[in-house]
Coordinates of C-alpha atoms and ligand atoms in Angstrom, one line a residue:
M297 CA 8.3 -24.3 -22.7
P298 CA 6.1 -22.2 -25.7
Q299 CA 8.0 -19.7 -28.3
E300 CA 4.4 -18.7 -29.1
L301 CA 1.4 -18.3 -27.8
S302 CA -2.1 -17.9 -29.4
L303 CA -4.5 -15.9 -27.2
P304 CA -7.8 -14.5 -27.2
V305 CA -7.6 -10.5 -27.9
P306 CA -7.6 -9.3 -24.4
D307 CA -11.1 -7.5 -22.6
D308 CA -9.8 -5.1 -20.0
F309 CA -12.4 -4.5 -17.6
H310 CA -11.0 -1.2 -15.9
I311 CA -9.2 1.5 -17.7
H312 CA -8.4 5.4 -17.5
L313 CA -7.7 6.9 -20.7
R314 CA -8.2 10.3 -19.0
Q315 CA -9.5 13.6 -21.2
G316 CA -8.4 16.4 -24.0
Q317 CA -4.8 16.0 -25.4
D318 CA -3.9 13.2 -23.5
L319 CA -6.9 10.7 -24.8
A320 CA -6.0 10.3 -28.2
S321 CA -2.7 8.8 -26.9
Y322 CA -3.8 6.5 -24.0
A323 CA -6.7 5.3 -26.0
K324 CA -4.2 4.2 -28.7
S325 CA -2.1 2.4 -26.4
A326 CA -5.2 0.8 -25.3
E327 CA -6.3 -0.2 -28.3
Q328 CA -2.6 -1.9 -29.3
Q329 CA -3.1 -4.4 -26.5
F330 CA -7.2 -4.8 -26.1
G331 CA -9.6 -5.7 -28.1
R332 CA -12.3 -4.1 -25.5
I333 CA -12.0 -1.7 -22.4
L334 CA -14.3 -0.9 -19.6
V335 CA -13.5 3.2 -19.5
M336 CA -13.4 5.0 -16.0
P337 CA -15.9 8.3 -15.4
N338 CA -13.4 10.0 -12.9
T339 CA -12.6 12.4 -16.6
E340 CA -12.7 16.3 -15.5
P341 CA -15.7 17.0 -16.0
P342 CA -16.6 13.6 -14.8
V343 CA -18.6 11.5 -17.1
N344 CA -22.0 11.7 -15.3
S345 CA -25.0 12.0 -17.9
A346 CA -26.5 10.3 -21.0
E347 CA -24.9 13.2 -23.3
S348 CA -21.3 12.8 -21.8
V349 CA -21.6 9.2 -21.7
K350 CA -22.1 9.6 -25.7
K351 CA -19.4 12.7 -26.3
Y352 CA -17.0 10.5 -24.0
K353 CA -17.1 7.4 -26.1
A354 CA -17.2 9.2 -29.6
E355 CA -14.0 10.9 -28.6
I356 CA -12.5 7.6 -27.7
L357 CA -13.4 6.1 -31.2
A358 CA -12.0 8.8 -32.6
A359 CA -8.5 8.1 -31.3
A360 CA -9.4 4.3 -31.4
P361 CA -11.9 3.1 -34.0
S362 CA -11.0 -0.5 -33.7
L363 CA -11.6 -0.3 -30.0
K364 CA -15.2 -1.7 -28.6
V365 CA -16.1 0.7 -26.3
L366 CA -18.0 0.3 -22.9
L367 CA -18.3 3.0 -20.6
T368 CA -19.2 3.5 -17.0
F369 CA -20.7 6.9 -15.4
K370 CA -20.0 8.1 -11.5
L371 CA -22.7 7.1 -9.2
N372 CA -24.7 9.7 -7.9
K373 CA -28.1 10.1 -6.0
N374 CA -29.6 12.0 -9.1
Y375 CA -30.2 9.9 -11.6
T376 CA -34.1 9.4 -13.0
E377 CA -34.7 5.7 -14.2
Q378 CA -35.3 7.6 -17.8
E379 CA -31.4 8.7 -17.4
L380 CA -30.1 5.2 -16.9
L381 CA -32.0 3.7 -19.5
E382 CA -30.2 6.3 -21.6
M383 CA -26.7 6.2 -20.6
R384 CA -27.4 2.4 -21.4
K385 CA -28.7 3.3 -24.3
N386 CA -25.2 5.6 -25.1
G387 CA -23.0 2.7 -24.4
A388 CA -22.9 2.5 -20.5
I389 CA -23.1 -0.8 -19.0
A390 CA -21.9 0.2 -15.4
A391 CA -22.0 3.0 -12.3
K392 CA -19.0 3.5 -10.5
Y393 CA -18.7 4.6 -7.1
Y394 CA -16.1 6.8 -6.1
P395 CA -16.1 7.3 -1.8
L396 CA -15.2 11.1 -1.0
G397 CA -11.6 12.1 -1.8
V398 CA -10.0 8.2 -1.9
T399 CA -8.5 8.4 -5.4
T400 CA -8.0 10.8 -8.6
N401 CA -10.8 12.8 -8.9
S402 CA -13.0 12.0 -6.0
Q403 CA -13.4 15.5 -4.7
D404 CA -17.2 15.0 -6.0
G405 CA -17.3 11.4 -4.4
V406 CA -20.1 9.6 -1.8
S407 CA -20.1 10.3 1.6
Q408 CA -22.7 8.2 2.8
I409 CA -23.5 5.2 0.4
E410 CA -26.7 4.4 1.8
D411 CA -27.5 8.2 0.0
M412 CA -27.1 5.8 -3.3
Y413 CA -29.6 3.2 -2.5
P414 CA -32.8 4.7 -4.4
T415 CA -30.2 4.7 -7.6
I416 CA -28.7 1.6 -6.6
E417 CA -32.7 0.0 -6.5
L418 CA -33.1 1.2 -10.3
M419 CA -29.9 0.0 -11.6
E420 CA -30.6 -3.8 -9.6
K421 CA -34.1 -3.4 -11.4
L422 CA -32.3 -2.5 -15.1
D423 CA -29.7 -4.8 -14.3
L424 CA -26.9 -2.2 -14.8
V425 CA -23.3 -3.4 -12.9
L426 CA -22.3 -1.2 -9.4
C427 CA -18.1 -1.1 -10.0
L428 CA -17.0 -0.1 -6.5
H429 CA -14.2 1.9 -5.6
G430 CA -13.7 0.1 -2.3
E431 CA -12.2 1.9 0.1
E432 CA -13.4 3.4 3.6
P433 CA -12.0 6.9 3.5
G434 CA -10.2 8.4 6.7
V435 CA -8.7 4.8 7.7
F436 CA -5.5 4.3 7.8
C437 CA -4.4 3.5 4.0
L438 CA -3.6 -0.1 4.3
D439 CA -6.7 -1.2 6.1
R440 CA -9.1 1.2 3.7
E441 CA -10.4 -2.0 2.0
K442 CA -10.8 -4.4 4.7
K443 CA -13.2 -1.7 6.1
F444 CA -15.1 -1.2 3.2
L445 CA -16.5 -5.0 2.9
K446 CA -19.4 -4.0 5.6
H447 CA -20.6 -2.2 3.2
L448 CA -20.5 -4.4 0.1
E449 CA -22.1 -7.1 2.6
K450 CA -25.3 -4.9 3.0
L451 CA -25.7 -3.6 -0.5
I452 CA -25.7 -7.6 -1.5
R453 CA -28.2 -8.3 1.7
I454 CA -30.6 -5.0 0.7
F455 CA -30.0 -5.7 -3.5
P456 CA -29.5 -9.4 -4.1
K457 CA -29.8 -9.4 -7.6
L458 CA -27.2 -6.5 -8.3
R459 CA -24.3 -7.2 -10.0
I460 CA -21.4 -6.1 -8.0
V461 CA -17.6 -5.9 -8.9
L462 CA -14.9 -5.0 -6.3
E463 CA -12.9 -3.2 -8.3
H464 CA -8.6 -4.1 -8.5
V465 CA -9.2 -6.1 -5.1
S466 CA -5.7 -6.0 -3.0
S467 CA -6.2 -7.4 0.6
A468 CA -6.7 -11.1 1.9
E469 CA -9.5 -10.2 3.2
A470 CA -11.7 -8.9 0.5
V471 CA -10.3 -11.7 -1.8
E472 CA -11.8 -14.2 0.9
R473 CA -15.1 -12.2 0.8
V474 CA -15.9 -11.8 -2.5
K475 CA -14.9 -15.4 -2.7
S476 CA -17.8 -16.1 -0.2
L477 CA -20.6 -14.0 -1.4
P478 CA -22.9 -15.2 -4.1
Q479 CA -22.0 -15.1 -7.8
N480 CA -23.6 -11.7 -8.9
V481 CA -20.3 -10.4 -6.5
A482 CA -17.2 -10.3 -8.5
A483 CA -13.7 -8.5 -8.5
T484 CA -11.0 -7.1 -11.0
V485 CA -7.8 -8.0 -10.5
T486 CA -4.9 -5.9 -11.8
V487 CA -1.6 -6.6 -13.1
H488 CA 0.0 -4.2 -10.1
H489 CA -1.4 -6.1 -7.4
F490 CA -0.8 -9.5 -9.1
I491 CA 2.8 -8.3 -8.8
L492 CA 3.5 -5.7 -6.4
T493 CA 3.6 -5.3 -2.5
L494 CA 4.4 -2.1 -0.1
D495 CA 8.3 -3.0 -0.6
D496 CA 7.8 -2.0 -4.2
I497 CA 6.5 1.6 -3.0
V498 CA 8.6 2.4 -0.5
G499 CA 10.7 -1.2 0.6
D500 CA 14.7 0.0 -0.6
S501 CA 13.5 3.2 -2.5
L502 CA 10.8 5.2 -3.1
R503 CA 8.8 4.4 -6.6
P504 CA 6.1 6.7 -7.0
Q505 CA 5.6 4.8 -10.6
N506 CA 4.2 2.2 -8.3
F507 CA 1.8 4.5 -5.7
C508 CA -1.5 3.9 -6.5
K509 CA -5.2 3.3 -4.5
P510 CA -5.6 0.5 -3.1
I511 CA -2.2 0.8 -2.0
P512 CA -0.2 -2.7 -2.7
K513 CA -0.1 -4.5 0.4
L514 CA 1.7 -7.3 2.5
P515 CA 3.2 -10.4 0.6
K516 CA 0.5 -12.4 2.3
D517 CA -2.5 -10.4 0.3
K518 CA -0.8 -10.8 -3.0
E519 CA -0.6 -14.5 -2.7
V520 CA -4.2 -14.6 -1.5
L521 CA -5.0 -12.7 -4.5
R522 CA -2.6 -14.6 -6.8
A523 CA -3.6 -18.1 -5.8
A524 CA -7.6 -17.0 -6.5
V525 CA -6.6 -16.2 -9.8
F526 CA -4.7 -19.5 -10.2
S527 CA -7.5 -21.4 -8.6
G528 CA -9.1 -20.7 -12.1
N529 CA -12.1 -19.1 -10.1
N530 CA -14.7 -17.3 -12.6
K531 CA -15.2 -14.2 -10.3
F532 CA -11.6 -13.3 -10.5
F533 CA -10.9 -11.3 -14.1
L534 CA -8.5 -8.9 -15.7
G535 CA -9.5 -5.2 -14.7
T536 CA -5.9 -3.4 -15.1
D537 CA -6.6 0.0 -13.7
S538 CA -4.2 1.6 -16.0
A539 CA -4.1 5.0 -14.7
P540 CA -1.9 7.4 -16.4
H541 CA -0.4 10.3 -14.9
A542 CA 2.4 12.8 -16.3
L543 CA 5.6 12.6 -14.8
E544 CA 5.2 15.4 -13.3
K545 CA 1.9 15.3 -11.5
K546 CA 3.5 12.3 -10.2
E547 CA 6.9 13.1 -8.9
C548 CA 6.2 16.6 -7.0
L549 CA 4.9 17.7 -3.1
C550 CA 1.7 15.9 -3.8
G551 CA 1.8 13.2 -6.2
A552 CA -0.6 11.6 -7.9
A553 CA -2.1 7.8 -7.5
G554 CA -2.4 5.2 -10.5
I555 CA 0.1 3.0 -12.3
Y556 CA 0.1 3.5 -16.4
S557 CA 0.2 -0.5 -16.5
A558 CA -1.9 -0.4 -19.9
P559 CA 1.2 -1.1 -22.7
V560 CA 3.0 -3.9 -20.3
A561 CA -0.2 -5.4 -18.7
I562 CA -0.1 -8.9 -21.0
P563 CA 3.6 -9.1 -21.5
I564 CA 4.0 -9.3 -17.5
L565 CA 0.7 -11.7 -17.1
I566 CA 2.1 -14.1 -19.8
E567 CA 5.6 -14.4 -18.0
E568 CA 3.5 -14.7 -14.2
F569 CA 1.5 -17.3 -15.4
E570 CA 4.1 -19.3 -17.2
K571 CA 6.1 -19.1 -14.1
E572 CA 3.2 -20.8 -12.7
N573 CA 2.9 -23.4 -15.2
E574 CA -0.9 -22.0 -15.4
L575 CA -0.9 -20.4 -19.0
A576 CA -4.1 -22.9 -20.0
L577 CA -5.8 -20.3 -17.1
L578 CA -4.7 -17.1 -19.2
P579 CA -7.4 -16.5 -21.9
N580 CA -10.7 -16.9 -19.4
F581 CA -8.7 -14.4 -17.0
I582 CA -8.4 -12.2 -19.9
A583 CA -11.2 -12.6 -22.2
G584 CA -13.7 -14.8 -20.7
F585 CA -15.1 -14.4 -17.2
G586 CA -15.3 -11.0 -17.4
A587 CA -17.1 -11.0 -20.6
D588 CA -19.6 -13.7 -18.8
F589 CA -20.1 -11.7 -16.0
Y590 CA -21.1 -8.6 -18.0
K591 CA -23.3 -10.5 -19.7
I592 CA -21.4 -9.5 -23.0
P593 CA -20.3 -12.1 -26.2
R594 CA -17.1 -13.4 -25.6
Q595 CA -14.7 -12.1 -28.3
N596 CA -13.3 -14.7 -30.7
K597 CA -10.3 -13.0 -32.3
K598 CA -7.3 -14.1 -31.6
V599 CA -3.6 -12.5 -31.1
T600 CA -0.2 -14.3 -30.7
Y601 CA 2.6 -13.0 -28.8
I602 CA 6.2 -14.7 -29.2
K603 CA 9.2 -15.1 -27.0
K604 CA 11.3 -12.7 -27.6
E605 CA 13.0 -10.0 -24.9
W606 CA 12.2 -6.3 -25.1
Q607 CA 13.0 -3.4 -22.5
V608 CA 10.1 -1.5 -21.3
P609 CA 10.7 2.6 -22.2
K610 CA 11.2 4.7 -19.3
I611 CA 8.6 6.7 -20.2
I612 CA 5.6 6.3 -22.8
D613 CA 3.3 9.0 -23.7
G614 CA 4.4 11.5 -21.0
A615 CA 4.0 8.5 -17.8
V616 CA 6.0 6.1 -16.3
P617 CA 4.7 2.6 -17.2
L618 CA 5.3 -0.2 -14.8
R619 CA 8.5 -2.2 -15.1
A620 CA 10.0 1.0 -16.5
G621 CA 13.5 0.0 -18.0
E622 CA 12.7 -3.1 -17.3
V623 CA 13.2 -6.3 -19.6
L624 CA 9.8 -8.3 -20.7
K625 CA 10.2 -12.0 -22.1
W626 CA 6.9 -11.8 -24.4
D627 CA 5.9 -9.4 -26.6
R628 CA 3.1 -9.0 -29.2
K629 CA 3.8 -11.1 -32.9
Ligands
LIG750 O1 -4.3 4.5 -8.4 C1 -5.2 4.8 -9.0 N1 -5.6 5.4 -9.7 N2 -6.6 4.4 -8.1 C2 -7.8 4.9 -8.6 O2 -8.6 4.1 -8.4 C3 -8.1 5.9 -9.5 C4 -6.5 6.0 -10.4 C5 -6.8 7.1 -11.5 O3 -7.5 7.6 -11.9 O4 -5.6 7.7 -11.2
LIG751 ZN1 -9.4 2.7 -11.5

C-alpha cells in the first residue's frame, strides 16, 4: 500500500462559495483543495447577468488568486444570444437549471422546463453546457430524481447536440439513464453520495450535517453509483456540491440542505478508492473526465498526499464539515 500519492491537482466541477462575508473563507478553503472550480450561481442575489458573472469571479479571485475559476449562471428564459455570449466572455461556461423550490435559494426556480427551450436552443447553438439540478418538485423526496428523468430524455431528444450534466447524481435509475444516453450527457458525483445513505441522516440519530439535496438514498443506489465510477466510465466525474451553511442555519426549525465537503473531499476519495483497490482510476475522476467533457485542457500540475491520520475539525469556517470529528487517513503533504 502506498504511503505517498502524487495526483493531478483536482478540479471540482460543482461547488458553492456563497456571497458576502462568507465568500472569502469558502473560496480560500476551496483553493487549498482544488486547482480549478466550477462555481454555482444560487447566491443572493443570483448570478444571472454578464455583470454579475464578472463581479462574482472578481470577488472569488480576490480571496483565492491561485484558483482557476469557472462560472455558471442561473438559467432563465430572458437571455438573448448577445447576453449569453457576454456571460461566456466573462467566464461562464454553463447555465444551471433549478426547478422551483427544490433546494437552497431556488425560490426563483423554474416551474416549466419547456419555458426554457428558447434559451436552451441558443445554448445548444453556442455550445454552452446545461447543468441540471435533476429533481421533480412536489414528489416524495426519495423519488424526485427518478421522476425528473423524463425531462432529461426529452431535452436530449429535442436538443441532440446540447451538452448536459446531471448534477450530483444520487439514484440507481439516474446513473443507469446517464450511462445509456449519448456521450454529450454526463453526471457529476459528489463525495457524500459516494459514501452516505439515508441511514447517515436519520438512521440511528439525526445528523443535520449530512442533510442535502438530492437526499442520499438507499444502499443499492450508492452501490450502483460507486460501480459506475469504479468502472472508469468517463461520463462520471467529481463535482463535490460542497455547500456550506453556518451551523445555526442547519440546526434549527427549518434546516438548510447542503454538506460542507470541500475540506475533506480528496482525502475521503483517496481512502475510498484505496479500499476498492482502484487508486489508478482516481486521477481521471478528479482531474480528467470533467475537463474533457467541458472541452477545457487538463491541468498538468501535481499535488502529493501522504498517509497520515488527522482529525476533521468539528467546525470549519462556521460550518460543520462532512465527517466532522472523525479521523481520516490521508492528508495533503
Ligand atoms: O444540498 C444542497 N445544497 N443541494 C443543492 O442542490 C444546493 C446546495 C446549496 O446551495 O446549499
Ligand atoms: Zn449544488
